[in-house]
């Protein structure tokens, strides 16, 4: 690559860094105006385009399964003779690990309780409200999540590993833009991807730090002020940034292993002591309800205000995460066929998520009934305490409560490490081994942005983070819609070229499209 090209590549870094710095500066200098403006953006997008988030994800769903079940599914994500880098067991393990996000730790108990107490339709506090609440959470954390990631992951894997293009979101648009992906249009796409990723991570970092702060208060009585939350964010930022910059792959692998085993341990523990029969009955009913109503609930807008606050927010949040989660599943799936990639990356992680929610949510409802509404009371007071309030009604609380905090930290650390690498790749011209300085910059930037949001927003920090996430995800959602067409165009062109080769060899005659 020439020096001139390298200079051009840095334009994404400069613009992205400028956006981040301006955001932080306005947070410090004009906090109330920023909050007002952010709320205005949120209201405008969700009121006027909430429907588009739902329809877009439904389009992604139809598209990805058509590709998987068509003859395009036989195309390999890599060279024709390339073998998968990981065994099936290793691959499945990493995909399962990708399903363990900090959002599930935060919301797997709190959200079912919220919908149970304030359902979008029907009477609160009834058995039907409980079943509806569980189905809603299945919809928010189920197949749709991994459909979004699979679309982005498919584009990244195909164009990187089969076509040899740089590790950039803009590479997915080569069939449409050609060499213009290296120009202003391509750079704009990459800047939007950086912006969406940065604020998607900020949302999760804020949620995780808030849950840790309230957990510390719940366990040891240390008040969860915005300042304490900011300190926790700073500590978490130092941890994942140092791990990223130092390249401590063994340390990060150890963190991932701790996360996996803690997650499995908590699931087994809660299942055994939270009411096995109740959990199994609830899960079976909810799974059937979720499958039966999949299409209807994917596009349901019977309560506009509720839809804006929940399904639309989740779709936006996942779209904001799509670039770096997509890169992760693309990286571990090199050498697989498109069909293998789609079916495994959609159904394995989403299946794990549904089991997780079924256990946590089912146990919470069972324990809430046995404790005369104690879990509901905790959620009403502070949603961040839901997990700790549930654990308090199970054995060994003095052990499980601190372990829950470790689970939250490890759940975020892995995601933040991956996001830092992806941000660095996107702002270094697609370099798969970005510099340590650049990784350090993006690690610190993610933490700084989140700290300022929390300090400015105070108790309304999550609302501000939600606003930033939805605003950042909107243009990237439009990019992903075009990405679907670009993927199809590339696959079709490859198929036609193969048919021409076969025809010239006299093995098959075809009528090529005019």
XYZ file of C-alpha atoms in Angstrom:
514
model
C 0.000 0.000 0.000
C 1.386 3.422 -0.914
C 2.032 6.233 1.530
C -0.697 8.224 -0.165
C -3.174 5.434 0.386
C -2.174 5.151 4.019
C -2.781 8.886 4.434
C -6.209 8.527 2.914
C -6.941 5.600 5.213
C -6.382 7.834 8.235
C -9.273 10.063 7.184
C -11.707 7.650 8.830
C -9.732 7.924 12.067
C -9.662 11.724 11.972
C -13.373 12.118 11.284
C -14.412 9.458 13.800
C -12.139 10.864 16.487
C -13.473 14.342 15.771
C -17.048 13.178 16.277
C -16.141 11.517 19.569
C -14.282 14.585 20.839
C -17.107 16.941 19.868
C -19.612 14.715 21.654
C -17.538 14.698 24.850
C -16.905 18.454 24.633
C -20.594 19.254 24.303
C -21.329 16.882 27.188
C -19.026 18.952 29.395
C -19.793 22.466 28.181
C -23.524 22.256 27.367
C -24.914 19.282 29.301
C -28.566 20.356 29.419
C -28.624 21.383 25.747
C -27.030 18.085 24.756
C -29.587 16.135 26.760
C -32.417 18.129 25.216
C -31.051 17.640 21.724
C -30.509 13.920 22.288
C -34.064 13.488 23.522
C -35.314 15.384 20.499
C -33.423 13.044 18.182
C -34.788 10.026 20.036
C -38.359 11.274 19.836
C -38.065 12.105 16.136
C -36.519 8.783 15.111
C -38.757 6.521 17.169
C -41.949 8.422 16.358
C -41.375 8.675 12.632
C -39.178 5.663 11.889
C -39.908 3.082 14.580
C -41.728 1.054 11.953
C -38.619 1.052 9.755
C -36.498 -0.621 12.429
C -39.013 -3.476 12.681
C -39.463 -3.881 8.925
C -35.714 -3.716 8.274
C -34.955 -6.544 10.705
C -37.791 -8.578 9.166
C -36.241 -7.995 5.728
C -32.880 -9.162 7.103
C -34.592 -12.304 8.397
C -36.193 -13.176 5.059
C -32.988 -12.372 3.169
C -30.616 -14.397 5.325
C -32.717 -17.565 5.241
C -33.276 -17.324 1.489
C -29.499 -17.118 1.015
C -28.910 -20.028 3.397
C -31.433 -22.326 1.744
C -30.560 -21.407 -1.857
C -27.660 -22.809 -3.891
C -25.632 -19.805 -2.698
C -25.434 -21.657 0.599
C -22.792 -23.995 -0.842
C -20.299 -21.157 -1.439
C -17.377 -21.228 0.971
C -16.317 -18.244 3.084
C -12.740 -18.558 1.929
C -10.946 -20.252 -0.931
C -12.562 -23.354 -2.418
C -9.972 -25.692 -0.892
C -9.733 -23.845 2.435
C -10.475 -25.827 5.572
C -12.109 -24.370 8.704
C -9.575 -23.006 11.170
C -11.475 -24.392 14.168
C -13.021 -27.783 14.849
C -16.794 -28.035 15.081
C -16.635 -28.209 18.861
C -14.364 -25.152 19.121
C -16.560 -23.265 16.655
C -19.774 -24.103 18.498
C -18.169 -23.103 21.801
C -17.146 -19.688 20.465
C -20.592 -19.087 18.967
C -22.194 -20.026 22.290
C -19.791 -17.666 24.018
C -20.891 -14.902 21.690
C -24.412 -15.303 23.034
C -23.402 -14.354 26.562
C -23.716 -10.587 26.494
C -23.935 -8.064 29.270
C -27.440 -7.112 28.121
C -28.730 -10.552 29.023
C -27.173 -10.389 32.467
C -28.813 -7.008 33.011
C -32.278 -7.635 31.557
C -32.982 -11.385 31.873
C -34.816 -10.834 35.173
C -35.643 -7.120 35.121
C -37.393 -7.040 31.758
C -39.828 -9.939 32.319
C -40.837 -8.301 35.603
C -41.310 -4.907 33.964
C -43.622 -6.326 31.292
C -45.432 -8.381 33.911
C -46.155 -5.247 35.960
C -46.833 -3.014 32.922
C -47.808 -5.156 29.921
C -48.329 -3.520 26.507
C -51.842 -5.018 26.456
C -54.013 -6.798 28.994
C -54.099 -6.737 32.785
C -50.870 -6.672 34.832
C -50.030 -9.299 37.428
C -51.983 -12.149 35.820
C -50.750 -15.563 34.587
C -51.348 -14.350 31.033
C -49.250 -11.250 31.706
C -46.428 -13.502 32.918
C -46.533 -15.671 29.777
C -46.722 -12.580 27.546
C -43.781 -11.015 29.383
C -41.596 -14.062 28.796
C -42.575 -14.206 25.116
C -41.722 -10.512 24.712
C -38.252 -11.052 26.169
C -37.747 -14.074 23.897
C -38.582 -11.777 20.987
C -36.120 -9.130 22.177
C -33.196 -11.524 22.761
C -33.955 -14.349 20.339
C -33.438 -14.996 16.647
C -33.691 -11.362 15.524
C -30.498 -10.466 17.371
C -28.396 -13.000 15.537
C -30.078 -12.358 12.210
C -28.716 -8.803 12.388
C -25.249 -10.033 13.307
C -25.333 -12.735 10.614
C -26.054 -10.227 7.834
C -23.044 -8.106 8.763
C -20.907 -11.162 9.497
C -21.739 -12.741 6.136
C -20.745 -9.593 4.286
C -17.463 -9.252 6.192
C -16.533 -12.938 5.859
C -17.393 -13.198 2.160
C -15.639 -10.073 0.955
C -12.607 -10.474 3.245
C -11.911 -14.189 2.999
C -13.215 -15.041 -0.456
C -12.605 -11.789 -2.346
C -9.508 -10.616 -0.473
C -10.774 -7.127 0.325
C -9.762 -5.146 3.449
C -11.410 -5.700 6.848
C -13.819 -2.791 6.361
C -17.592 -2.456 6.238
C -17.198 -0.516 2.993
C -15.670 -3.617 1.354
C -19.144 -5.177 1.363
C -20.245 -2.578 -1.200
C -17.629 -3.366 -3.827
C -20.198 -4.977 -6.186
C -22.107 -1.679 -6.197
C -19.392 0.969 -5.820
C -16.319 -0.746 -7.268
C -13.117 1.133 -6.491
C -15.177 4.007 -5.080
C -15.209 2.128 -1.759
C -11.765 3.706 -1.299
C -13.201 7.178 -1.845
C -15.519 9.509 0.101
C -18.558 7.196 -0.110
C -16.674 4.224 1.286
C -15.059 6.340 3.992
C -18.467 7.673 5.017
C -19.778 4.128 5.392
C -16.832 3.219 7.622
C -17.245 6.372 9.724
C -20.907 5.531 10.323
C -19.906 1.987 11.300
C -17.375 3.390 13.784
C -19.929 5.799 15.209
C -22.550 3.065 15.618
C -20.079 0.663 17.218
C -18.728 3.254 19.638
C -22.139 4.223 20.992
C -23.397 0.659 21.000
C -20.504 -0.260 23.270
C -21.082 2.877 25.358
C -24.643 1.718 25.980
C -23.505 -1.646 27.294
C -20.634 -0.187 29.296
C -23.066 2.176 31.000
C -25.538 -0.605 31.724
C -22.842 -2.893 33.082
C -21.232 -0.236 35.272
C -24.616 0.811 36.600
C -25.468 -2.767 37.500
C -22.115 -3.239 39.233
C -22.587 -0.002 41.207
C -26.076 -0.932 42.367
C -24.883 -4.460 43.105
C -22.126 -3.103 45.322
C -24.703 -0.939 47.075
C -27.116 -3.842 47.412
C -24.438 -6.150 48.852
C -22.162 -3.858 50.860
C -24.131 -0.611 51.248
C -21.797 1.661 49.238
C -24.118 4.209 47.622
C -24.325 3.956 43.805
C -23.761 7.592 42.823
C -22.935 8.748 39.267
C -19.404 9.362 40.511
C -19.039 5.760 41.711
C -20.446 4.536 38.400
C -17.928 6.703 36.529
C -15.077 5.249 38.602
C -16.252 1.717 37.799
C -16.368 2.596 34.091
C -12.838 3.984 34.319
C -11.550 0.823 35.991
C -13.259 -1.413 33.414
C -11.859 0.768 30.621
C -8.323 0.415 31.971
C -8.722 -3.365 32.207
C -9.933 -4.015 28.664
C -7.737 -1.321 27.096
C -4.572 -2.672 28.696
C -5.500 -6.184 27.642
C -6.074 -5.015 24.067
C -2.902 -2.932 23.827
C -0.633 -5.476 25.483
C -1.946 -8.286 23.326
C -2.449 -10.555 26.313
C -4.336 -13.172 24.349
C -3.873 -15.794 27.037
C -5.253 -13.408 29.651
C -8.256 -12.577 27.475
C -8.809 -16.273 26.831
C -8.781 -16.811 30.581
C -11.357 -14.052 30.989
C -13.510 -15.680 28.305
C -13.204 -19.047 30.024
C -14.234 -17.524 33.357
C -17.247 -15.931 31.673
C -18.333 -19.183 30.050
C -17.987 -21.301 33.183
C -19.577 -18.676 35.427
C -22.482 -18.330 33.010
C -23.042 -22.071 32.869
C -22.596 -22.354 36.628
C -25.189 -19.670 37.323
C -27.653 -21.227 34.901
C -27.341 -24.663 36.513
C -27.484 -23.208 40.024
C -30.578 -21.087 39.354
C -32.264 -23.956 37.527
C -31.694 -26.380 40.410
C -32.723 -24.039 43.221
C -35.107 -21.640 41.479
C -37.887 -24.142 40.839
C -37.064 -26.689 38.156
C -40.615 -27.765 37.339
C -41.906 -24.191 37.224
C -39.012 -23.151 34.967
C -39.525 -26.089 32.596
C -43.272 -25.500 32.360
C -42.780 -21.788 31.728
C -40.026 -22.335 29.157
C -42.010 -24.923 27.203
C -45.090 -22.697 27.044
C -43.073 -19.597 26.113
C -41.047 -21.354 23.414
C -44.206 -22.603 21.705
C -45.818 -19.177 21.958
C -42.695 -17.507 20.569
C -42.457 -19.824 17.560
C -46.186 -19.656 16.832
C -46.286 -15.836 16.895
C -42.865 -15.165 15.381
C -43.985 -13.126 12.369
C -46.759 -11.260 14.148
C -44.632 -10.153 17.082
C -41.767 -9.215 14.752
C -43.921 -6.454 13.266
C -46.325 -5.727 16.151
C -47.055 -2.036 16.770
C -50.301 -2.279 18.708
C -48.918 0.012 21.429
C -46.758 2.663 19.772
C -45.220 4.149 22.906
C -44.316 0.721 24.256
C -42.919 -0.389 20.886
C -40.693 2.682 20.736
C -39.325 1.993 24.213
C -38.643 -1.736 23.803
C -38.549 -3.535 20.400
C -37.323 -0.460 18.530
C -34.613 0.216 21.104
C -33.415 -3.394 20.967
C -33.310 -3.471 17.168
C -31.274 -0.252 17.192
C -28.966 -1.524 19.915
C -28.188 -4.727 18.011
C -27.655 -2.848 14.751
C -25.150 -0.634 16.581
C -23.298 -3.801 17.674
C -23.514 -5.478 14.259
C -20.138 -4.345 12.914
C -17.959 -5.811 15.636
C -20.071 -8.863 16.552
C -20.319 -9.572 12.828
C -16.539 -9.374 12.596
C -16.203 -11.834 15.485
C -18.485 -14.491 14.021
C -16.937 -13.937 10.588
C -13.446 -14.452 11.981
C -14.244 -17.747 13.717
C -16.220 -19.039 10.709
C -13.575 -18.749 7.995
C -13.590 -21.840 5.814
C -17.237 -22.667 6.470
C -19.932 -22.644 3.809
C -22.466 -19.846 3.794
C -25.197 -22.277 4.827
C -23.151 -23.573 7.758
C -22.323 -20.026 8.806
C -25.897 -18.730 8.745
C -27.604 -21.675 10.404
C -24.990 -22.045 13.144
C -24.484 -18.339 13.886
C -28.243 -17.727 14.094
C -29.580 -20.793 15.892
C -26.768 -21.735 18.298
C -26.347 -18.377 20.091
C -30.072 -17.559 19.993
C -30.897 -21.006 21.385
C -28.492 -20.381 24.255
C -30.080 -16.975 24.879
C -33.590 -18.441 25.037
C -32.512 -21.122 27.530
C -30.768 -18.461 29.637
C -33.836 -16.220 29.732
C -36.129 -19.177 30.328
C -34.127 -20.146 33.432
C -33.533 -16.662 34.849
C -36.993 -15.300 34.074
C -38.797 -18.460 35.139
C -36.905 -18.617 38.445
C -37.594 -14.931 39.093
C -41.347 -15.401 38.661
C -41.328 -18.488 40.855
C -39.330 -16.819 43.620
C -41.425 -13.663 43.341
C -44.575 -15.667 44.032
C -42.939 -17.454 46.979
C -41.671 -14.170 48.476
C -44.939 -12.219 48.082
C -43.646 -9.913 45.364
C -40.095 -9.252 46.578
C -38.583 -9.375 43.074
C -41.228 -7.004 41.738
C -40.515 -4.597 44.582
C -36.781 -4.644 43.823
C -37.358 -3.965 40.116
C -39.719 -1.082 40.930
C -37.027 0.453 43.124
C -34.099 -0.076 40.736
C -34.025 -2.418 37.728
C -30.265 -2.870 38.191
C -30.859 -4.808 41.418
C -33.075 -7.493 39.851
C -30.345 -10.137 39.583
C -29.084 -9.560 43.141
C -32.606 -9.551 44.584
C -33.230 -12.922 42.932
C -29.968 -14.406 44.158
C -30.833 -13.216 47.670
C -33.739 -15.693 47.698
C -31.448 -18.585 46.759
C -28.821 -20.440 48.827
C -25.204 -19.263 49.159
C -25.993 -15.588 48.531
C -22.761 -14.406 50.185
C -20.878 -16.352 47.490
C -23.109 -15.910 44.446
C -23.536 -12.126 44.793
C -19.806 -11.294 44.404
C -19.549 -13.906 41.656
C -22.395 -12.130 39.846
C -20.329 -8.939 39.797
C -17.399 -10.889 38.327
C -19.763 -12.299 35.692
C -20.863 -8.792 34.712
C -17.261 -7.599 34.421
C -16.121 -10.579 32.335
C -19.224 -10.368 30.121
C -18.314 -6.836 29.157
C -14.524 -7.199 29.022
C -14.559 -9.634 26.101
C -17.014 -7.548 24.085
C -15.120 -4.319 24.727
C -11.834 -5.940 23.731
C -13.335 -7.104 20.428
C -14.961 -3.723 19.807
C -11.660 -1.933 20.370
C -9.938 -4.128 17.805
C -12.727 -3.614 15.255
C -12.751 0.160 15.764
C -8.995 0.147 15.248
C -9.281 -1.928 12.075
C -12.004 0.323 10.661
C -9.877 3.412 11.254
C -6.616 1.990 9.900
C -7.702 1.114 6.387
C -8.748 -2.420 7.301
C -5.438 -3.442 8.858
C -6.038 -6.767 10.621
C -3.190 -5.938 13.032
C -3.759 -2.290 14.003
C -1.190 -0.414 16.063
C -1.221 -0.523 19.849
C -1.500 3.267 19.979
C -4.675 3.178 17.922
C -6.161 0.390 20.042
C -5.331 2.373 23.155
C -6.946 5.496 21.725
C -10.233 3.737 20.999
C -10.254 1.975 24.350
C -9.883 5.262 26.204
C -12.372 6.999 23.910
C -15.103 4.445 24.569
C -14.639 4.824 28.305
C -14.479 8.634 28.178
C -17.664 8.919 26.116
C -19.540 6.652 28.512
C -18.268 8.457 31.610
C -19.397 11.806 30.279
C -22.841 10.431 29.400
C -23.230 9.014 32.905
C -21.986 12.170 34.655
C -24.204 14.403 32.540
C -27.251 12.161 32.664
C -27.023 11.235 36.344
C -29.947 8.950 37.133
C -31.143 9.358 33.528
C -27.868 8.009 32.113
C -29.442 4.886 30.627
C -31.993 7.036 28.798
C -29.200 9.142 27.311
C -27.273 6.038 26.297
C -30.414 4.667 24.687
C -30.751 7.888 22.689
C -27.153 7.745 21.474
C -27.526 4.090 20.479
C -30.689 4.600 18.442
C -29.329 7.721 16.757
C -26.075 5.968 15.826
C -27.844 2.854 14.557
C -30.291 4.578 12.210
C -27.925 5.370 9.312
C -26.157 2.025 9.761
C -29.516 0.262 9.436
C -29.941 1.878 6.003
C -26.422 0.790 5.110
C -27.264 -2.807 6.085
C -30.330 -2.800 3.832
C -28.155 -1.862 0.871
C -25.605 -4.401 2.087
C -28.155 -7.188 1.558
C -28.492 -6.246 -2.114
C -24.719 -6.004 -2.477
C -24.250 -9.502 -1.027
C -26.852 -10.943 -3.387
C -25.289 -9.155 -6.376
C -21.830 -10.528 -5.562
C -23.115 -14.068 -5.035
C -25.078 -13.952 -8.275
C -22.071 -12.666 -10.233
C -19.893 -15.449 -8.822
C -22.508 -18.027 -9.741
C -22.744 -16.728 -13.310
C -18.948 -16.833 -13.721
C -18.878 -20.441 -12.535
C -21.633 -21.340 -15.006
C -19.608 -19.761 -17.814
C -16.544 -21.819 -16.889
C -18.577 -25.004 -16.752
C -20.235 -24.187 -20.073
C -16.882 -23.584 -21.780
C -15.637 -26.925 -20.520
C -18.573 -28.572 -22.245
C -19.970 -29.983 -19.033
C -23.078 -27.854 -18.849
C -24.990 -25.510 -21.140
C -26.808 -22.596 -19.590
C -28.786 -19.603 -20.767
C -27.115 -16.642 -19.151
C -29.220 -13.627 -18.206
C -29.134 -10.844 -20.767
